[in-house]
Amino acid sequence: MNATAPALIPPFRFSTVQQGLYRGSYPTLKNFRFLRRLGLKTVVSVIPEPPTSDLADFCGNEKITLHHFYAEKFTSDNVTVSPATAAQILEIVVQQCNLPLYIHCLDGANVTGIVVMVLRKLQNWTKLATVSEFCRFTRDHGVEKDESEYLAVFSEEIVVTADAPQWLWNGVRVTKHPTMIVHQPDLELAAANSLDAAGNPNNGAPNLKWETEVEKTEAILRQFEEASRNRIGDAVEGSEEVETIIEEALQDLPLTRSLEALDLAGTLFWSGGAFESREELHLPIDMASTMPHNDADANSNAATNGEEHLTKTEAAAAATATSAMFVFTADKAGMKDVDKQHVQEVVHKMSKDSNFYQKSLRDNEKVEQRVAAMREKLATLTPTQQLRLQQEVDARVVQLEASRDLSHTVVVVDMDMFYAAVEMRDNPKLRDIPLAVGGLNMISTTNYAARKHGVRAAMPGFIGKELCPELHFVPVDMPKYQRVAAEIRAVFAEYDPGFEAFSVDEACLDLTEFVAKNWHQYAADAGLSMEDESKDSGEEEDSGLVETLTTARREAIASAIVREIRQKIFDCTQLTASAGIAVNVMLAKICSDMNKPNGQYTLSFTRESVLEFIRDLPVRKICGVGKVTEKVLNEALDIHTGGDLFAQREKIFHIFTEKTAVWLLQTSLAARERRERTERKSFSRERTFRSLNDPQQLKTKCKEICVMLAKDLEKADKAAKNVAFVYKNTDFARASRSVSLASAVFTADDLYANAVELLRRELPLTLRLMGVRASSLVSRRHGTSTLTNVVQDLNCADSKKRQLVIKKFAEHIPETPVVMSSKSVDSDEERNGI
């Protein structure tokens, strides 16, 4: 007698979602034979704990990729799958290479159903059809209010690659989804660069969407045919439910066009044998009544649905408000003739519905409240108080003037459109077209052809594309830029070994000593002779360090040296640089932007020239004054220039903190104290990413950051006695948590041990940015210990050494770690207490 083959037992609530996509409950041993028959490539577990060893072993033996996403067990109180988790799962589901795929939760009901609902939304199913399917699998065959709202407001970005399965949109890929944020890197880059999907030039519109009504209707009808046939096939033969099934299939389709549009594809479907006439479709009355029959009806419907149509005045007002909220609406080199009003209107239109814009509105409201409070405080200033303040502030002015130092020769060198210039150098075809380095999400830099359209760094790429449709994108290649930067820094080191790099493409050099030692060899290049020196011998000398030079000669020689620096940079990299030369860092930084591109500007090294320069300078041009400080100064005190700052000095001391007021006074005189070259006080590493909330993925990200931070500390030979965990959530709110340590740490493991504990205390979190900061730095050579060192010492055979280690740590380790939380500082102006 033949032995009976083991039964094929599917998991509880097992069902087919789409071809190659299955759903159900947690699979056990008895289900594995059934799952093996499916030929699975992927299993997605959406459960509170990691999958059991049975499931893990099964997947390992069958070479199935197992993904675990954290989600609490279903409760009727709230949805336990975060939007970020659902988005990450969908990105796996909509890749053909991952199919066949089985997705499950504990019972195959609500948790899995939430993910499938979002998938249906991505497929552009109607809410009615989506919820109807959802209810078939829930315990009570119903849907909670939170679940319905979850579907309605779901707004996470979904990445869809070229490997999308045929059933997702019936093979028709669109660049803009009607209800969701869909990111398709290959199509977006092709669209951005006016290339087809194969990378070939396309003179017309890229074929990345439904180009005509016929094409779109054909796709819709193919989807309808598939949906209706699948449902009819599942029904009992001869069932009276066929009509209802067809209506449900129609409800699933993105039918938003007129009935006339359907006629354009009549020969495709009506005469194809599926139905003899349109009447057989039993088009639902509510759908038919809402479908516009012509463009006029469509416009009418848009108006009746409350679509906003701003007047020019309203649009201008909105744009003006926008300019105060976004850094990328500010001027940059090469944007002198840009229509700012147009740029601001486009930015407002393209960003008004984003989370970032909403956060910017909240931040702007706080600034408005702050301005109002300052105005109220200013109103309380009596004439007597103002006179007293003026006397006190003028005494500070005398002190600042007495300490003014005009003896230094400082230069700030700023590479011209660095990332873009490197790409243009390596690909000459890019030189004459508007170019952006980055993508549709964010632009790192642009060339001057793009800046003429108002497109600049820190701007989202999709806004840049709206401003300049012919904008061409290339991806960021940071390793290449760093290699070029190393060549440039080698040039800087020839003139100032202690130069300070502000960024990968900008640095500050103090040429004071170099000028004093080498000025003779540059006299000819500066167009000077010894006779010039004798003619100027009556001038007052500025400093004993350069007592052999007059001010005019020092300016000329500094200019010649900087020309040589810029030429050397060009010779070794074929890239141009701009520079500013002045008596301090603040002024040199401002001057470096004066003659861009490929130029330099020298601000005369005299008190009169400095004061004249700062008097007419817009406050936004001053280093450390950002959009918030500019708005506060403009609206609270009607301050717009450096001269206004000085004129209103006593009022500034009345409404600002003393630290900020002193800083603004120094700025108004261009007499900021010279920044001494001190050792760094902290090191930090941050990374941005798409929303993450899975604890394990967050921990992995934290580990990666700590590895990078440890390398930075190693290069600087530093260790840290304070470790901070920095994060930004999906609402763009930024915060930090820190812990003070008894013994300094510097290894990746020790940094991670402290940072991950701070992370763990904050869970659950959904983050889009994470960072780790190391501060309270000490030299690694002076008594620093790591956890590894301590363990090694405790395990050593020398009992006396063990006792010394125990005693040392017993004396210094606090009973509980000192944990501090704070709002993170995002800008120079906040660091200055503004």
XYZ file of C-alpha atoms in Angstrom, residues 255-808:
554
model
C -11.331 56.227 -14.236
C -11.085 59.988 -14.216
C -11.640 60.723 -17.902
C -14.785 61.344 -19.905
C -16.993 58.741 -21.554
C -15.918 60.204 -24.892
C -12.367 59.178 -24.033
C -13.557 55.603 -23.606
C -14.957 55.699 -27.136
C -11.427 56.350 -28.424
C -10.509 52.805 -27.488
C -13.780 51.161 -28.496
C -12.266 48.785 -31.028
C -9.824 47.543 -28.398
C -12.406 46.336 -25.922
C -16.037 46.537 -26.966
C -15.567 44.625 -30.231
C -13.031 42.306 -28.669
C -15.683 39.919 -27.434
C -15.525 40.802 -23.763
C -18.808 42.736 -23.834
C -21.110 43.541 -26.724
C -21.981 47.033 -25.573
C -21.010 49.593 -23.007
C -24.405 49.202 -21.374
C -23.406 45.713 -20.241
C -20.832 47.327 -17.963
C -23.557 48.700 -15.655
C -21.429 51.767 -14.960
C -22.153 52.805 -11.349
C -24.360 55.887 -11.165
C -22.148 57.677 -8.659
C -19.125 57.216 -10.908
C -20.903 58.293 -14.093
C -22.262 61.413 -12.458
C -18.836 62.582 -11.383
C -17.031 62.035 -14.668
C -16.578 65.257 -16.662
C -17.715 65.014 -20.274
C -15.495 67.764 -21.627
C -12.807 70.208 -20.609
C -15.338 72.854 -19.607
C -17.021 70.394 -17.258
C -13.646 69.424 -15.864
C -12.827 73.050 -15.145
C -16.240 73.541 -13.597
C -15.767 70.542 -11.345
C -12.366 71.796 -10.257
C -13.914 75.107 -9.291
C -16.825 73.548 -7.416
C -14.428 71.281 -5.545
C -12.880 74.354 -3.954
C -9.620 74.461 -5.855
C -7.732 77.607 -4.956
C -7.054 80.230 -7.600
C -4.840 82.886 -6.046
C -4.882 86.406 -7.330
C -1.575 87.936 -8.361
C -1.524 89.950 -5.149
C -2.189 86.869 -3.019
C 0.417 84.865 -4.907
C 2.978 87.617 -4.436
C 2.227 87.793 -0.716
C 2.579 84.034 -0.368
C 5.837 84.112 -2.294
C 7.227 86.896 -0.127
C 6.410 84.877 2.973
C 8.094 81.869 1.393
C 11.324 83.810 0.850
C 11.727 84.203 4.601
C 11.297 80.482 5.238
C 13.655 78.817 2.778
C 17.409 79.252 2.555
C 17.396 78.345 -1.145
C 15.476 81.506 -2.072
C 18.470 83.640 -1.071
C 20.918 85.028 -3.616
C 24.039 83.167 -4.653
C 26.842 84.082 -7.034
C 25.520 84.177 -10.594
C 21.936 85.027 -9.577
C 22.085 88.811 -9.831
C 19.535 89.130 -12.651
C 17.154 86.371 -11.521
C 13.451 87.216 -11.211
C 13.197 86.675 -7.450
C 9.429 87.086 -7.383
C 9.000 84.306 -9.932
C 11.364 82.001 -8.026
C 9.518 82.600 -4.771
C 6.145 81.949 -6.397
C 7.374 78.663 -7.874
C 8.871 77.569 -4.550
C 5.601 78.340 -2.786
C 3.535 76.474 -5.371
C 5.764 73.395 -5.369
C 6.278 73.089 -1.606
C 3.101 74.360 0.045
C 1.727 70.863 0.729
C 4.929 69.324 2.110
C 5.719 68.446 5.733
C 8.798 70.641 5.541
C 6.704 73.610 4.465
C 4.322 73.016 7.364
C 7.263 72.943 9.768
C 8.608 76.112 8.171
C 5.238 77.755 8.742
C 5.340 76.768 12.409
C 8.893 78.058 12.748
C 7.971 81.277 10.969
C 5.049 81.763 13.339
C 7.456 81.480 16.276
C 9.673 84.122 14.693
C 6.644 86.384 14.197
C 5.790 85.990 17.883
C 9.372 86.792 18.783
C 9.315 89.923 16.634
C 6.063 91.013 18.273
C 7.564 90.496 21.737
C 10.626 92.537 20.766
C 8.452 95.362 19.505
C 6.556 95.379 22.782
C 9.804 95.483 24.728
C 11.106 98.253 22.504
C 7.993 100.289 23.248
C 8.935 100.279 26.944
C 12.305 101.943 26.273
C 12.220 105.396 27.860
C 14.398 108.326 26.687
C 16.393 108.092 29.916
C 17.058 104.382 29.416
C 18.008 104.973 25.799
C 20.520 107.680 26.760
C 22.080 105.441 29.425
C 22.287 102.518 26.994
C 23.846 104.734 24.336
C 26.558 105.837 26.746
C 27.303 102.243 27.774
C 27.378 100.996 24.196
C 29.562 103.879 23.026
C 32.056 102.954 25.733
C 32.161 99.464 24.193
C 32.695 101.058 20.781
C 35.754 102.904 22.084
C 37.152 99.613 23.421
C 36.509 97.820 20.130
C 38.177 100.587 18.138
C 41.168 100.504 20.455
C 41.570 96.777 19.884
C 40.961 96.868 16.123
C 43.679 94.869 14.384
C 44.517 95.814 10.801
C 47.843 94.006 10.665
C 46.671 90.619 9.407
C 46.396 89.521 5.808
C 43.586 86.992 5.578
C 42.299 85.289 2.438
C 39.276 83.052 1.945
C 39.436 80.896 -1.189
C 36.157 79.510 -2.496
C 36.071 77.138 -5.461
C 33.608 78.122 -8.176
C 30.562 75.795 -8.344
C 32.944 73.055 -7.192
C 30.964 69.826 -7.711
C 29.523 71.074 -10.997
C 32.921 72.331 -12.168
C 34.491 68.921 -11.576
C 31.727 67.243 -13.587
C 32.030 69.812 -16.395
C 35.794 69.303 -16.480
C 35.380 65.540 -16.795
C 32.547 65.795 -19.335
C 32.895 68.856 -21.614
C 29.400 68.243 -23.049
C 27.995 69.569 -19.765
C 29.712 72.952 -19.966
C 27.093 74.875 -21.911
C 23.877 73.472 -20.430
C 22.108 74.157 -17.113
C 23.613 71.557 -14.766
C 22.719 70.398 -11.261
C 24.694 67.951 -9.153
C 22.232 65.908 -7.131
C 18.756 64.695 -7.974
C 15.078 65.532 -7.865
C 15.115 65.331 -4.068
C 18.018 67.706 -3.384
C 20.571 69.727 -5.347
C 24.129 69.951 -4.005
C 25.312 72.631 -6.415
C 24.580 74.094 -9.842
C 26.560 75.761 -12.593
C 26.058 79.393 -13.575
C 23.826 78.514 -16.526
C 21.365 76.979 -14.064
C 21.675 79.831 -11.580
C 20.436 82.258 -14.234
C 17.077 80.502 -13.816
C 17.171 80.767 -10.011
C 18.282 77.167 -9.483
C 20.838 76.847 -6.688
C 22.323 74.577 -4.046
C 20.086 73.306 -1.210
C 17.032 73.521 -3.487
C 14.922 70.401 -4.083
C 15.549 69.132 -7.588
C 11.890 69.029 -8.554
C 11.639 72.764 -7.834
C 14.778 73.366 -9.870
C 13.218 71.405 -12.736
C 10.108 73.582 -12.555
C 12.240 76.735 -12.746
C 14.436 75.350 -15.534
C 12.828 72.501 -17.538
C 16.055 71.858 -19.469
C 18.025 71.320 -16.222
C 20.380 68.319 -16.484
C 21.183 66.236 -13.396
C 24.299 64.248 -12.531
C 24.648 62.254 -9.303
C 26.974 63.325 -6.496
C 30.390 61.622 -6.590
C 31.866 62.585 -3.225
C 35.002 60.393 -3.404
C 35.972 62.147 -6.646
C 35.393 65.604 -5.144
C 37.453 64.720 -2.081
C 40.354 63.602 -4.260
C 40.292 66.943 -6.070
C 39.987 68.795 -2.752
C 43.137 67.059 -1.511
C 45.071 68.480 -4.487
C 43.754 71.967 -3.734
C 44.610 71.748 -0.043
C 48.159 70.769 -0.907
C 48.446 74.165 -2.616
C 47.034 75.962 0.448
C 49.567 74.249 2.708
C 52.448 75.794 0.735
C 51.363 79.250 1.920
C 49.778 78.507 5.302
C 50.419 75.054 6.795
C 47.777 75.769 9.414
C 45.032 76.820 6.978
C 41.447 76.206 8.076
C 39.149 74.271 5.750
C 35.581 75.545 6.043
C 34.300 72.791 3.749
C 35.467 70.559 0.921
C 35.606 73.562 -1.437
C 36.425 76.536 0.803
C 39.304 77.445 3.104
C 40.771 80.338 5.058
C 44.483 81.181 4.957
C 46.336 83.648 7.155
C 49.062 85.008 4.879
C 50.463 87.493 7.400
C 53.718 85.634 8.054
C 54.111 84.523 4.440
C 53.788 88.131 3.247
C 56.293 89.365 5.820
C 58.879 86.746 4.848
C 58.428 86.604 1.083
C 57.188 90.019 -0.016
C 60.366 90.878 -1.946
C 59.893 88.123 -4.513
C 56.332 89.307 -5.242
C 57.076 93.030 -5.563
C 57.534 92.829 -9.318
C 54.360 90.774 -9.783
C 52.541 93.363 -7.703
C 53.748 96.108 -10.060
C 55.839 97.713 -7.337
C 59.472 98.782 -7.062
C 61.713 99.965 -4.280
C 61.047 103.521 -5.442
C 57.378 103.004 -4.605
C 58.409 102.096 -1.095
C 60.393 105.282 -0.663
C 57.511 107.360 -1.971
C 55.182 105.798 0.585
C 57.654 106.022 3.435
C 55.649 108.770 5.058
C 52.661 106.512 5.613
C 51.916 105.314 9.097
C 52.960 101.711 9.633
C 50.296 99.235 10.751
C 52.292 96.578 12.574
C 55.773 95.721 13.750
C 55.436 92.329 12.041
C 55.294 93.954 8.622
C 57.014 97.174 9.512
C 58.916 97.184 6.233
C 55.644 97.396 4.272
C 53.149 100.169 3.832
C 49.449 99.372 3.632
C 49.285 99.873 -0.123
C 52.273 97.592 -0.765
C 50.876 94.890 1.533
C 47.570 94.956 -0.350
C 49.305 94.716 -3.725
C 51.620 91.914 -2.636
C 48.763 89.960 -1.027
C 46.820 90.259 -4.278
C 49.798 88.932 -6.244
C 50.191 85.970 -3.887
C 46.504 85.097 -4.142
C 46.660 85.268 -7.937
C 49.506 82.780 -7.765
C 47.496 80.489 -5.456
C 44.529 80.539 -7.806
C 46.758 79.867 -10.824
C 48.387 76.890 -9.089
C 44.949 75.486 -8.296
C 43.960 75.825 -11.933
C 47.205 74.265 -13.176
C 46.756 71.123 -11.095
C 42.961 70.733 -11.320
C 41.776 72.795 -14.325
C 39.274 74.398 -11.922
C 38.829 78.073 -11.104
C 38.659 79.634 -7.668
C 37.539 82.984 -6.309
C 39.054 84.727 -3.319
C 38.533 87.534 -0.867
C 41.410 89.390 0.818
C 40.901 91.478 3.956
C 42.130 92.079 7.495
C 39.909 89.489 9.174
C 38.037 86.288 8.391
C 34.559 87.831 8.346
C 35.475 90.430 5.745
C 37.543 88.011 3.638
C 34.642 85.574 3.560
C 32.270 88.277 2.306
C 34.821 89.507 -0.253
C 35.304 86.005 -1.683
C 31.821 86.309 -3.167
C 32.353 89.761 -4.687
C 34.041 88.828 -7.986
C 32.771 85.334 -8.687
C 33.489 83.396 -10.761
C 37.256 83.198 -11.228
C 38.058 86.511 -9.609
C 39.325 88.061 -6.415
C 38.532 91.148 -4.387
C 40.818 93.006 -2.010
C 39.266 95.204 0.653
C 41.710 97.960 1.527
C 43.450 97.374 4.863
C 42.403 100.725 6.358
C 39.821 101.527 9.004
C 38.013 103.957 6.717
C 37.668 101.411 3.903
C 36.432 98.734 6.289
C 33.757 100.975 7.826
C 32.600 102.220 4.428
C 32.344 98.635 3.167
C 30.310 97.361 6.113
C 28.055 100.432 6.223
C 26.287 99.650 2.950
C 26.432 95.852 3.227
C 23.044 94.034 3.467
C 22.844 92.218 6.797
C 22.114 88.894 5.061
C 25.587 89.068 3.475
C 27.197 89.035 6.923
C 28.509 85.662 8.092
C 26.286 84.249 10.807
C 23.201 86.236 9.806
C 20.681 83.821 8.337
C 17.063 84.053 7.320
C 15.775 84.166 10.916
C 18.111 86.897 12.139
C 17.515 88.901 8.969
C 13.757 88.733 9.510
C 14.060 89.741 13.175
C 16.340 92.683 12.391
C 14.203 93.800 9.433
C 10.843 93.633 11.163
C 11.667 94.472 14.778
C 14.141 97.304 14.203
C 13.948 98.138 10.478
C 17.618 97.180 10.146
C 18.749 96.244 6.648
C 22.449 97.180 6.416
C 25.563 97.229 8.555
C 25.120 100.978 8.921
C 21.626 100.416 10.318
C 23.095 97.989 12.855
C 25.400 100.667 14.234
C 22.733 103.386 14.167
C 20.349 101.229 16.242
C 23.028 99.890 18.594
C 21.401 100.959 21.871
C 18.054 99.438 20.867
C 19.820 96.195 19.978
C 21.263 96.033 23.499
C 17.772 96.648 24.893
C 15.949 93.786 23.156
C 18.657 91.172 22.498
C 20.724 89.165 24.958
C 24.061 90.726 25.830
C 25.999 88.027 23.969
C 24.033 88.594 20.769
C 24.107 92.372 21.132
C 27.901 92.402 21.551
C 28.279 90.162 18.503
C 26.065 92.455 16.401
C 27.985 95.525 17.577
C 31.287 93.930 16.586
C 29.734 93.063 13.235
C 28.550 96.638 12.639
C 32.148 97.813 13.062
C 33.655 94.828 11.205
C 35.777 94.458 14.314
C 35.056 90.907 15.310
C 37.791 89.422 17.411
C 40.263 87.451 15.330
C 39.402 83.783 15.465
C 42.337 82.049 17.056
C 43.226 78.646 15.712
C 42.146 76.467 18.574
C 41.639 72.754 18.687
C 38.220 71.453 17.777
C 35.791 71.144 20.657
C 33.756 68.343 19.128
C 33.417 65.908 16.253
C 30.129 64.773 14.801
C 28.727 62.703 11.982
C 25.171 62.855 10.651
C 23.255 61.057 7.952
C 19.862 61.733 6.383
C 17.705 58.974 4.958
C 14.137 58.097 4.101
C 11.913 57.619 7.154
C 12.968 54.685 9.329
C 11.306 53.332 12.453
C 12.450 49.725 12.707
C 14.637 49.534 15.864
C 17.123 47.154 14.296
C 17.567 49.315 11.210
C 17.995 52.398 13.384
C 20.636 50.600 15.452
C 22.444 49.532 12.294
C 22.439 53.135 11.069
C 23.764 54.269 14.456
C 26.581 51.724 14.247
C 27.599 52.942 10.784
C 27.751 56.534 12.030
C 29.844 55.557 15.061
C 32.354 53.786 12.819
C 32.820 56.999 10.794
C 33.053 59.124 13.946
C 35.675 56.799 15.439
C 37.835 57.274 12.340
C 37.597 61.064 12.753
C 38.670 60.813 16.393
C 41.530 58.504 15.450
C 42.867 60.974 12.877
C 42.753 63.772 15.458
C 44.168 61.564 18.229
C 41.208 62.527 20.427
C 38.816 60.803 22.800
C 35.477 62.070 24.121
C 33.991 62.302 27.600
C 30.576 63.263 26.279
C 28.575 61.404 23.636
C 25.377 62.810 22.138
C 22.715 61.178 19.997
C 21.177 63.667 17.537
C 18.024 63.019 15.549
C 15.347 64.614 13.379
C 11.880 63.104 13.101
C 9.479 63.099 10.162
C 8.102 66.492 11.222
C 11.642 67.894 10.833
C 11.855 68.598 14.570
C 15.454 68.214 15.721
C 16.613 67.144 19.181
C 19.585 65.600 20.953
C 20.305 63.458 23.988
C 23.741 63.253 25.591
C 25.578 61.356 28.305
C 28.653 62.455 30.277
C 31.218 59.738 30.856
C 33.729 59.181 33.634
C 36.328 57.906 31.197
C 36.925 59.124 27.668
C 36.052 56.839 24.744
C 37.127 56.747 21.113
C 36.519 53.309 19.603
C 33.495 52.616 17.424
C 32.251 49.981 19.881
C 32.417 52.330 22.854
C 30.788 55.204 20.983
C 28.047 52.869 19.795
C 27.464 51.423 23.271
C 26.652 54.895 24.595
C 24.820 56.240 21.544
C 22.592 53.201 21.096
C 21.552 53.363 24.754
C 20.426 56.960 24.210
C 18.572 55.803 21.097
C 16.929 52.925 22.961
C 15.515 55.289 25.594
C 13.775 57.328 22.895
C 12.109 54.424 21.061
C 9.709 54.186 19.378
C 10.939 56.756 16.860
C 10.456 57.443 13.186
C 13.532 59.294 11.968
C 14.828 60.899 8.794
C 18.165 62.064 10.248
C 20.523 60.571 12.801
C 23.839 61.748 14.154
C 26.369 61.076 16.893
C 28.502 63.827 18.430
C 31.664 63.411 20.507
C 32.630 66.358 22.726
C 34.575 67.210 25.901
C 37.622 66.064 23.981
C 40.893 64.955 25.545
C 44.074 63.555 24.096
C 44.053 59.795 23.707
C 47.579 59.728 25.078
C 46.704 61.101 28.494
C 44.958 58.530 30.590
C 42.051 57.628 28.313
C 40.528 54.214 28.710
C 38.117 52.217 26.661
C 35.766 49.483 27.752
C 38.066 47.043 25.970
C 41.097 48.328 27.888
C 39.227 48.023 31.173
C 38.157 44.451 30.481
C 41.716 43.538 29.540
C 43.029 45.121 32.728
C 40.433 43.357 34.866
C 41.288 40.028 33.261
C 45.025 40.391 33.749
C 46.871 38.098 36.111
C 48.310 40.949 38.170
C 45.901 41.258 41.112
C 47.437 44.580 42.154
C 46.723 46.050 38.716
C 43.152 44.773 38.865
C 42.615 46.493 42.214
C 43.988 49.775 40.853
C 41.575 49.607 37.919
C 38.621 48.871 40.195
C 39.585 51.680 42.561
C 40.035 54.181 39.725
